[in-house]
Amino acid sequence: MNIIFTGSSSFTGMWFIEELSKAGHSVTATFLRPFKEYVGIKKERLEKVKSSASNIIDNCPFGSERFFELLDSKDHWDLLCHHAADVYNYKNFDFDYIEAVRKNTCNIDKVLKKLQEKGCNKVLLTGSVFEQREGKGSDDLRAVSPYGLSKGLTSDIFKYFCGIRNINLGKFVIPNPFGPYEEERFTSFLIKNWFSGRIAPVYYPDYVRDNIHVNLLALSYANFSGNLNLSYQQINPSQYSESQGSFTKRFSNEMQKRLNIACDFEIHPQKDFLEPLIRTNSDQLNYRDLKWNEKTTWDALANYYLQKHQ
């Protein structure tokens, strides 16, 4: 397939592009900003995308004039993978969800019309388990944050316009991925403490979340992308659905026997519950079908951290 992929500098985006390319697809990866503005971990991911994608385009926001120029650059497209989302200030409650939705869906009907002119009748949208009405949870499945709200509204808008134009829409809902080339998130926070000889504090052990190896998530994404044959399809891939305290123990056990350093942690009593106690995905993945090996993935993750911290 000839694929346009947005959101290529993101942690999951880099992995998704790699697996799509391995599956034999021609992936044109778009980047929001000029290449020279990517630094740090995002620059590392840019270099990885350069080695796997068929083509890369910078300074190309979804729905922009440059994006339409890209659409016109080929006679035929098979799939739009819309993975990009506005994430500026996404961890804060004052996140501008209205502006985020505007950017996520800019000129959506014109984009879909142009895709159809190019023979493309399939869109794969990335969602989040933290959206409203997604996953399994202990509350009424409200959006976990304003960012989650923006993702849910984006999904509703895509459903509406794809439905009007009879375009097949797939939705791939991401839980909590972890692995090489991530920003400083929970697992990389643990690793940073352990390589510094510190005991890692765990302040939110009671939250039940759905952590998943990013390469397994990417395999599932590539597999799902090739089967968008209905007007609407959705998958909510799941792996380690457990409390964050239990996942910390799992992660510590796997890393300690591979890194040969103390991977100690301290569970602190959880004092606030601003987020829902439980929010997980629902579709347990079949490792054999996806040809994924758990042990070799833990090995590769440990080797990545050894190279990064030694």
mmCIF file with all atom_site columns, C-alpha atoms in Angstrom, residues 159-247:
data_model
loop_
_atom_site.group_PDB
_atom_site.id
_atom_site.type_symbol
_atom_site.label_atom_id
_atom_site.label_alt_id
_atom_site.label_comp_id
_atom_site.label_asym_id
_atom_site.label_entity_id
_atom_site.label_seq_id
_atom_site.pdbx_PDB_ins_code
_atom_site.Cartn_x
_atom_site.Cartn_y
_atom_site.Cartn_z
_atom_site.occupancy
_atom_site.B_iso_or_equiv
_atom_site.pdbx_formal_charge
_atom_site.auth_seq_id
_atom_site.auth_comp_id
_atom_site.auth_asym_id
_atom_site.auth_atom_id
_atom_site.pdbx_PDB_model_num
ATOM 1  C CA . LYS A 1 159 ? -16.594 9.152  12.207 1.00 0.00 ? 159 LYS A CA 1
ATOM 2  C CA . TYR A 1 160 ? -19.017 11.786 10.965 1.00 0.00 ? 160 TYR A CA 1
ATOM 3  C CA . PHE A 1 161 ? -17.125 12.851 7.847  1.00 0.00 ? 161 PHE A CA 1
ATOM 4  C CA . CYS A 1 162 ? -15.898 9.366  6.908  1.00 0.00 ? 162 CYS A CA 1
ATOM 5  C CA . GLY A 1 163 ? -19.488 8.159  7.235  1.00 0.00 ? 163 GLY A CA 1
ATOM 6  C CA . ILE A 1 164 ? -20.782 10.891 4.940  1.00 0.00 ? 164 ILE A CA 1
ATOM 7  C CA . ARG A 1 165 ? -18.173 10.042 2.287  1.00 0.00 ? 165 ARG A CA 1
ATOM 8  C CA . ASN A 1 166 ? -18.463 6.248  2.700  1.00 0.00 ? 166 ASN A CA 1
ATOM 9  C CA . ILE A 1 167 ? -14.821 5.942  3.649  1.00 0.00 ? 167 ILE A CA 1
ATOM 10 C CA . ASN A 1 168 ? -13.768 2.934  5.723  1.00 0.00 ? 168 ASN A CA 1
ATOM 11 C CA . LEU A 1 169 ? -12.551 4.133  9.113  1.00 0.00 ? 169 LEU A CA 1
ATOM 12 C CA . GLY A 1 170 ? -10.411 2.115  11.485 1.00 0.00 ? 170 GLY A CA 1
ATOM 13 C CA . LYS A 1 171 ? -9.664  3.249  15.020 1.00 0.00 ? 171 LYS A CA 1
ATOM 14 C CA . PHE A 1 172 ? -6.611  1.981  16.876 1.00 0.00 ? 172 PHE A CA 1
ATOM 15 C CA . VAL A 1 173 ? -6.821  2.805  20.585 1.00 0.00 ? 173 VAL A CA 1
ATOM 16 C CA . ILE A 1 174 ? -3.503  3.148  22.412 1.00 0.00 ? 174 ILE A CA 1
ATOM 17 C CA . PRO A 1 175 ? -3.140  2.321  26.138 1.00 0.00 ? 175 PRO A CA 1
ATOM 18 C CA . ASN A 1 176 ? 0.222   2.880  27.965 1.00 0.00 ? 176 ASN A CA 1
ATOM 19 C CA . PRO A 1 177 ? 3.095   1.898  25.630 1.00 0.00 ? 177 PRO A CA 1
ATOM 20 C CA . PHE A 1 178 ? 6.670   1.668  26.877 1.00 0.00 ? 178 PHE A CA 1
ATOM 21 C CA . GLY A 1 179 ? 9.982   0.836  25.262 1.00 0.00 ? 179 GLY A CA 1
ATOM 22 C CA . PRO A 1 180 ? 13.038  2.243  23.474 1.00 0.00 ? 180 PRO A CA 1
ATOM 23 C CA . TYR A 1 181 ? 12.987  5.881  22.320 1.00 0.00 ? 181 TYR A CA 1
ATOM 24 C CA . GLU A 1 182 ? 10.215  7.001  24.655 1.00 0.00 ? 182 GLU A CA 1
ATOM 25 C CA . GLU A 1 183 ? 10.191  10.394 26.338 1.00 0.00 ? 183 GLU A CA 1
ATOM 26 C CA . GLU A 1 184 ? 10.713  10.417 30.103 1.00 0.00 ? 184 GLU A CA 1
ATOM 27 C CA . ARG A 1 185 ? 7.665   8.532  31.208 1.00 0.00 ? 185 ARG A CA 1
ATOM 28 C CA . PHE A 1 186 ? 7.137   6.018  33.997 1.00 0.00 ? 186 PHE A CA 1
ATOM 29 C CA . THR A 1 187 ? 9.488   3.226  32.899 1.00 0.00 ? 187 THR A CA 1
ATOM 30 C CA . SER A 1 188 ? 12.251  5.579  31.803 1.00 0.00 ? 188 SER A CA 1
ATOM 31 C CA . PHE A 1 189 ? 11.839  7.382  35.148 1.00 0.00 ? 189 PHE A CA 1
ATOM 32 C CA . LEU A 1 190 ? 12.420  4.080  36.919 1.00 0.00 ? 190 LEU A CA 1
ATOM 33 C CA . ILE A 1 191 ? 15.472  3.316  34.785 1.00 0.00 ? 191 ILE A CA 1
ATOM 34 C CA . LYS A 1 192 ? 16.977  6.766  35.384 1.00 0.00 ? 192 LYS A CA 1
ATOM 35 C CA . ASN A 1 193 ? 16.734  6.259  39.135 1.00 0.00 ? 193 ASN A CA 1
ATOM 36 C CA . TRP A 1 194 ? 18.218  2.767  39.005 1.00 0.00 ? 194 TRP A CA 1
ATOM 37 C CA . PHE A 1 195 ? 21.221  3.727  36.909 1.00 0.00 ? 195 PHE A CA 1
ATOM 38 C CA . SER A 1 196 ? 21.840  6.581  39.365 1.00 0.00 ? 196 SER A CA 1
ATOM 39 C CA . GLY A 1 197 ? 21.873  4.104  42.237 1.00 0.00 ? 197 GLY A CA 1
ATOM 40 C CA . ARG A 1 198 ? 18.638  5.397  43.733 1.00 0.00 ? 198 ARG A CA 1
ATOM 41 C CA . ILE A 1 199 ? 15.527  3.660  44.978 1.00 0.00 ? 199 ILE A CA 1
ATOM 42 C CA . ALA A 1 200 ? 12.717  4.614  42.609 1.00 0.00 ? 200 ALA A CA 1
ATOM 43 C CA . PRO A 1 201 ? 9.631   6.067  44.298 1.00 0.00 ? 201 PRO A CA 1
ATOM 44 C CA . VAL A 1 202 ? 6.209   4.930  43.097 1.00 0.00 ? 202 VAL A CA 1
ATOM 45 C CA . TYR A 1 203 ? 3.564   7.485  44.028 1.00 0.00 ? 203 TYR A CA 1
ATOM 46 C CA . TYR A 1 204 ? 0.539   6.135  42.135 1.00 0.00 ? 204 TYR A CA 1
ATOM 47 C CA . PRO A 1 205 ? 0.635   2.375  42.785 1.00 0.00 ? 205 PRO A CA 1
ATOM 48 C CA . ASP A 1 206 ? -3.139  1.889  42.961 1.00 0.00 ? 206 ASP A CA 1
ATOM 49 C CA . TYR A 1 207 ? -4.034  3.049  39.468 1.00 0.00 ? 207 TYR A CA 1
ATOM 50 C CA . VAL A 1 208 ? -4.879  0.088  37.231 1.00 0.00 ? 208 VAL A CA 1
ATOM 51 C CA . ARG A 1 209 ? -3.480  0.767  33.779 1.00 0.00 ? 209 ARG A CA 1
ATOM 52 C CA . ASP A 1 210 ? -2.668  -1.141 30.606 1.00 0.00 ? 210 ASP A CA 1
ATOM 53 C CA . ASN A 1 211 ? 1.074   -1.121 29.909 1.00 0.00 ? 211 ASN A CA 1
ATOM 54 C CA . ILE A 1 212 ? 2.210   -2.650 26.624 1.00 0.00 ? 212 ILE A CA 1
ATOM 55 C CA . HIS A 1 213 ? 5.537   -3.174 24.862 1.00 0.00 ? 213 HIS A CA 1
ATOM 56 C CA . VAL A 1 214 ? 5.684   -0.659 22.035 1.00 0.00 ? 214 VAL A CA 1
ATOM 57 C CA . ASN A 1 215 ? 6.964   -3.174 19.474 1.00 0.00 ? 215 ASN A CA 1
ATOM 58 C CA . LEU A 1 216 ? 4.003   -5.480 20.208 1.00 0.00 ? 216 LEU A CA 1
ATOM 59 C CA . LEU A 1 217 ? 1.685   -2.495 19.839 1.00 0.00 ? 217 LEU A CA 1
ATOM 60 C CA . ALA A 1 218 ? 3.331   -1.660 16.501 1.00 0.00 ? 218 ALA A CA 1
ATOM 61 C CA . LEU A 1 219 ? 2.905   -5.214 15.210 1.00 0.00 ? 219 LEU A CA 1
ATOM 62 C CA . SER A 1 220 ? -0.767  -5.039 16.104 1.00 0.00 ? 220 SER A CA 1
ATOM 63 C CA . TYR A 1 221 ? -1.071  -1.681 14.334 1.00 0.00 ? 221 TYR A CA 1
ATOM 64 C CA . ALA A 1 222 ? 0.518   -2.955 11.114 1.00 0.00 ? 222 ALA A CA 1
ATOM 65 C CA . ASN A 1 223 ? -1.693  -6.047 11.172 1.00 0.00 ? 223 ASN A CA 1
ATOM 66 C CA . PHE A 1 224 ? -4.852  -4.000 11.784 1.00 0.00 ? 224 PHE A CA 1
ATOM 67 C CA . SER A 1 225 ? -3.979  -1.567 8.984  1.00 0.00 ? 225 SER A CA 1
ATOM 68 C CA . GLY A 1 226 ? -4.201  -4.321 6.406  1.00 0.00 ? 226 GLY A CA 1
ATOM 69 C CA . ASN A 1 227 ? -7.726  -5.373 7.348  1.00 0.00 ? 227 ASN A CA 1
ATOM 70 C CA . LEU A 1 228 ? -9.846  -2.223 7.093  1.00 0.00 ? 228 LEU A CA 1
ATOM 71 C CA . ASN A 1 229 ? -12.635 -3.764 5.069  1.00 0.00 ? 229 ASN A CA 1
ATOM 72 C CA . LEU A 1 230 ? -15.707 -2.444 6.909  1.00 0.00 ? 230 LEU A CA 1
ATOM 73 C CA . SER A 1 231 ? -17.214 1.011  7.251  1.00 0.00 ? 231 SER A CA 1
ATOM 74 C CA . TYR A 1 232 ? -16.001 1.122  10.863 1.00 0.00 ? 232 TYR A CA 1
ATOM 75 C CA . GLN A 1 233 ? -13.601 -1.132 12.772 1.00 0.00 ? 233 GLN A CA 1
ATOM 76 C CA . GLN A 1 234 ? -11.877 -0.699 16.098 1.00 0.00 ? 234 GLN A CA 1
ATOM 77 C CA . ILE A 1 235 ? -9.258  -2.470 18.177 1.00 0.00 ? 235 ILE A CA 1
ATOM 78 C CA . ASN A 1 236 ? -8.250  -1.759 21.779 1.00 0.00 ? 236 ASN A CA 1
ATOM 79 C CA . PRO A 1 237 ? -4.980  -3.730 22.212 1.00 0.00 ? 237 PRO A CA 1
ATOM 80 C CA . SER A 1 238 ? -4.163  -4.810 25.753 1.00 0.00 ? 238 SER A CA 1
ATOM 81 C CA . GLN A 1 239 ? -1.206  -6.497 27.474 1.00 0.00 ? 239 GLN A CA 1
ATOM 82 C CA . TYR A 1 240 ? -0.247  -5.970 31.141 1.00 0.00 ? 240 TYR A CA 1
ATOM 83 C CA . SER A 1 241 ? -3.540  -4.867 32.665 1.00 0.00 ? 241 SER A CA 1
ATOM 84 C CA . GLU A 1 242 ? -2.695  -4.454 36.351 1.00 0.00 ? 242 GLU A CA 1
ATOM 85 C CA . SER A 1 243 ? -1.989  -1.923 39.077 1.00 0.00 ? 243 SER A CA 1
ATOM 86 C CA . GLN A 1 244 ? 0.987   0.339  38.589 1.00 0.00 ? 244 GLN A CA 1
ATOM 87 C CA . GLY A 1 245 ? 2.477   -1.170 41.736 1.00 0.00 ? 245 GLY A CA 1
ATOM 88 C CA . SER A 1 246 ? 2.258   -4.655 40.215 1.00 0.00 ? 246 SER A CA 1
ATOM 89 C CA . PHE A 1 247 ? 3.640   -3.455 36.899 1.00 0.00 ? 247 PHE A CA 1
#
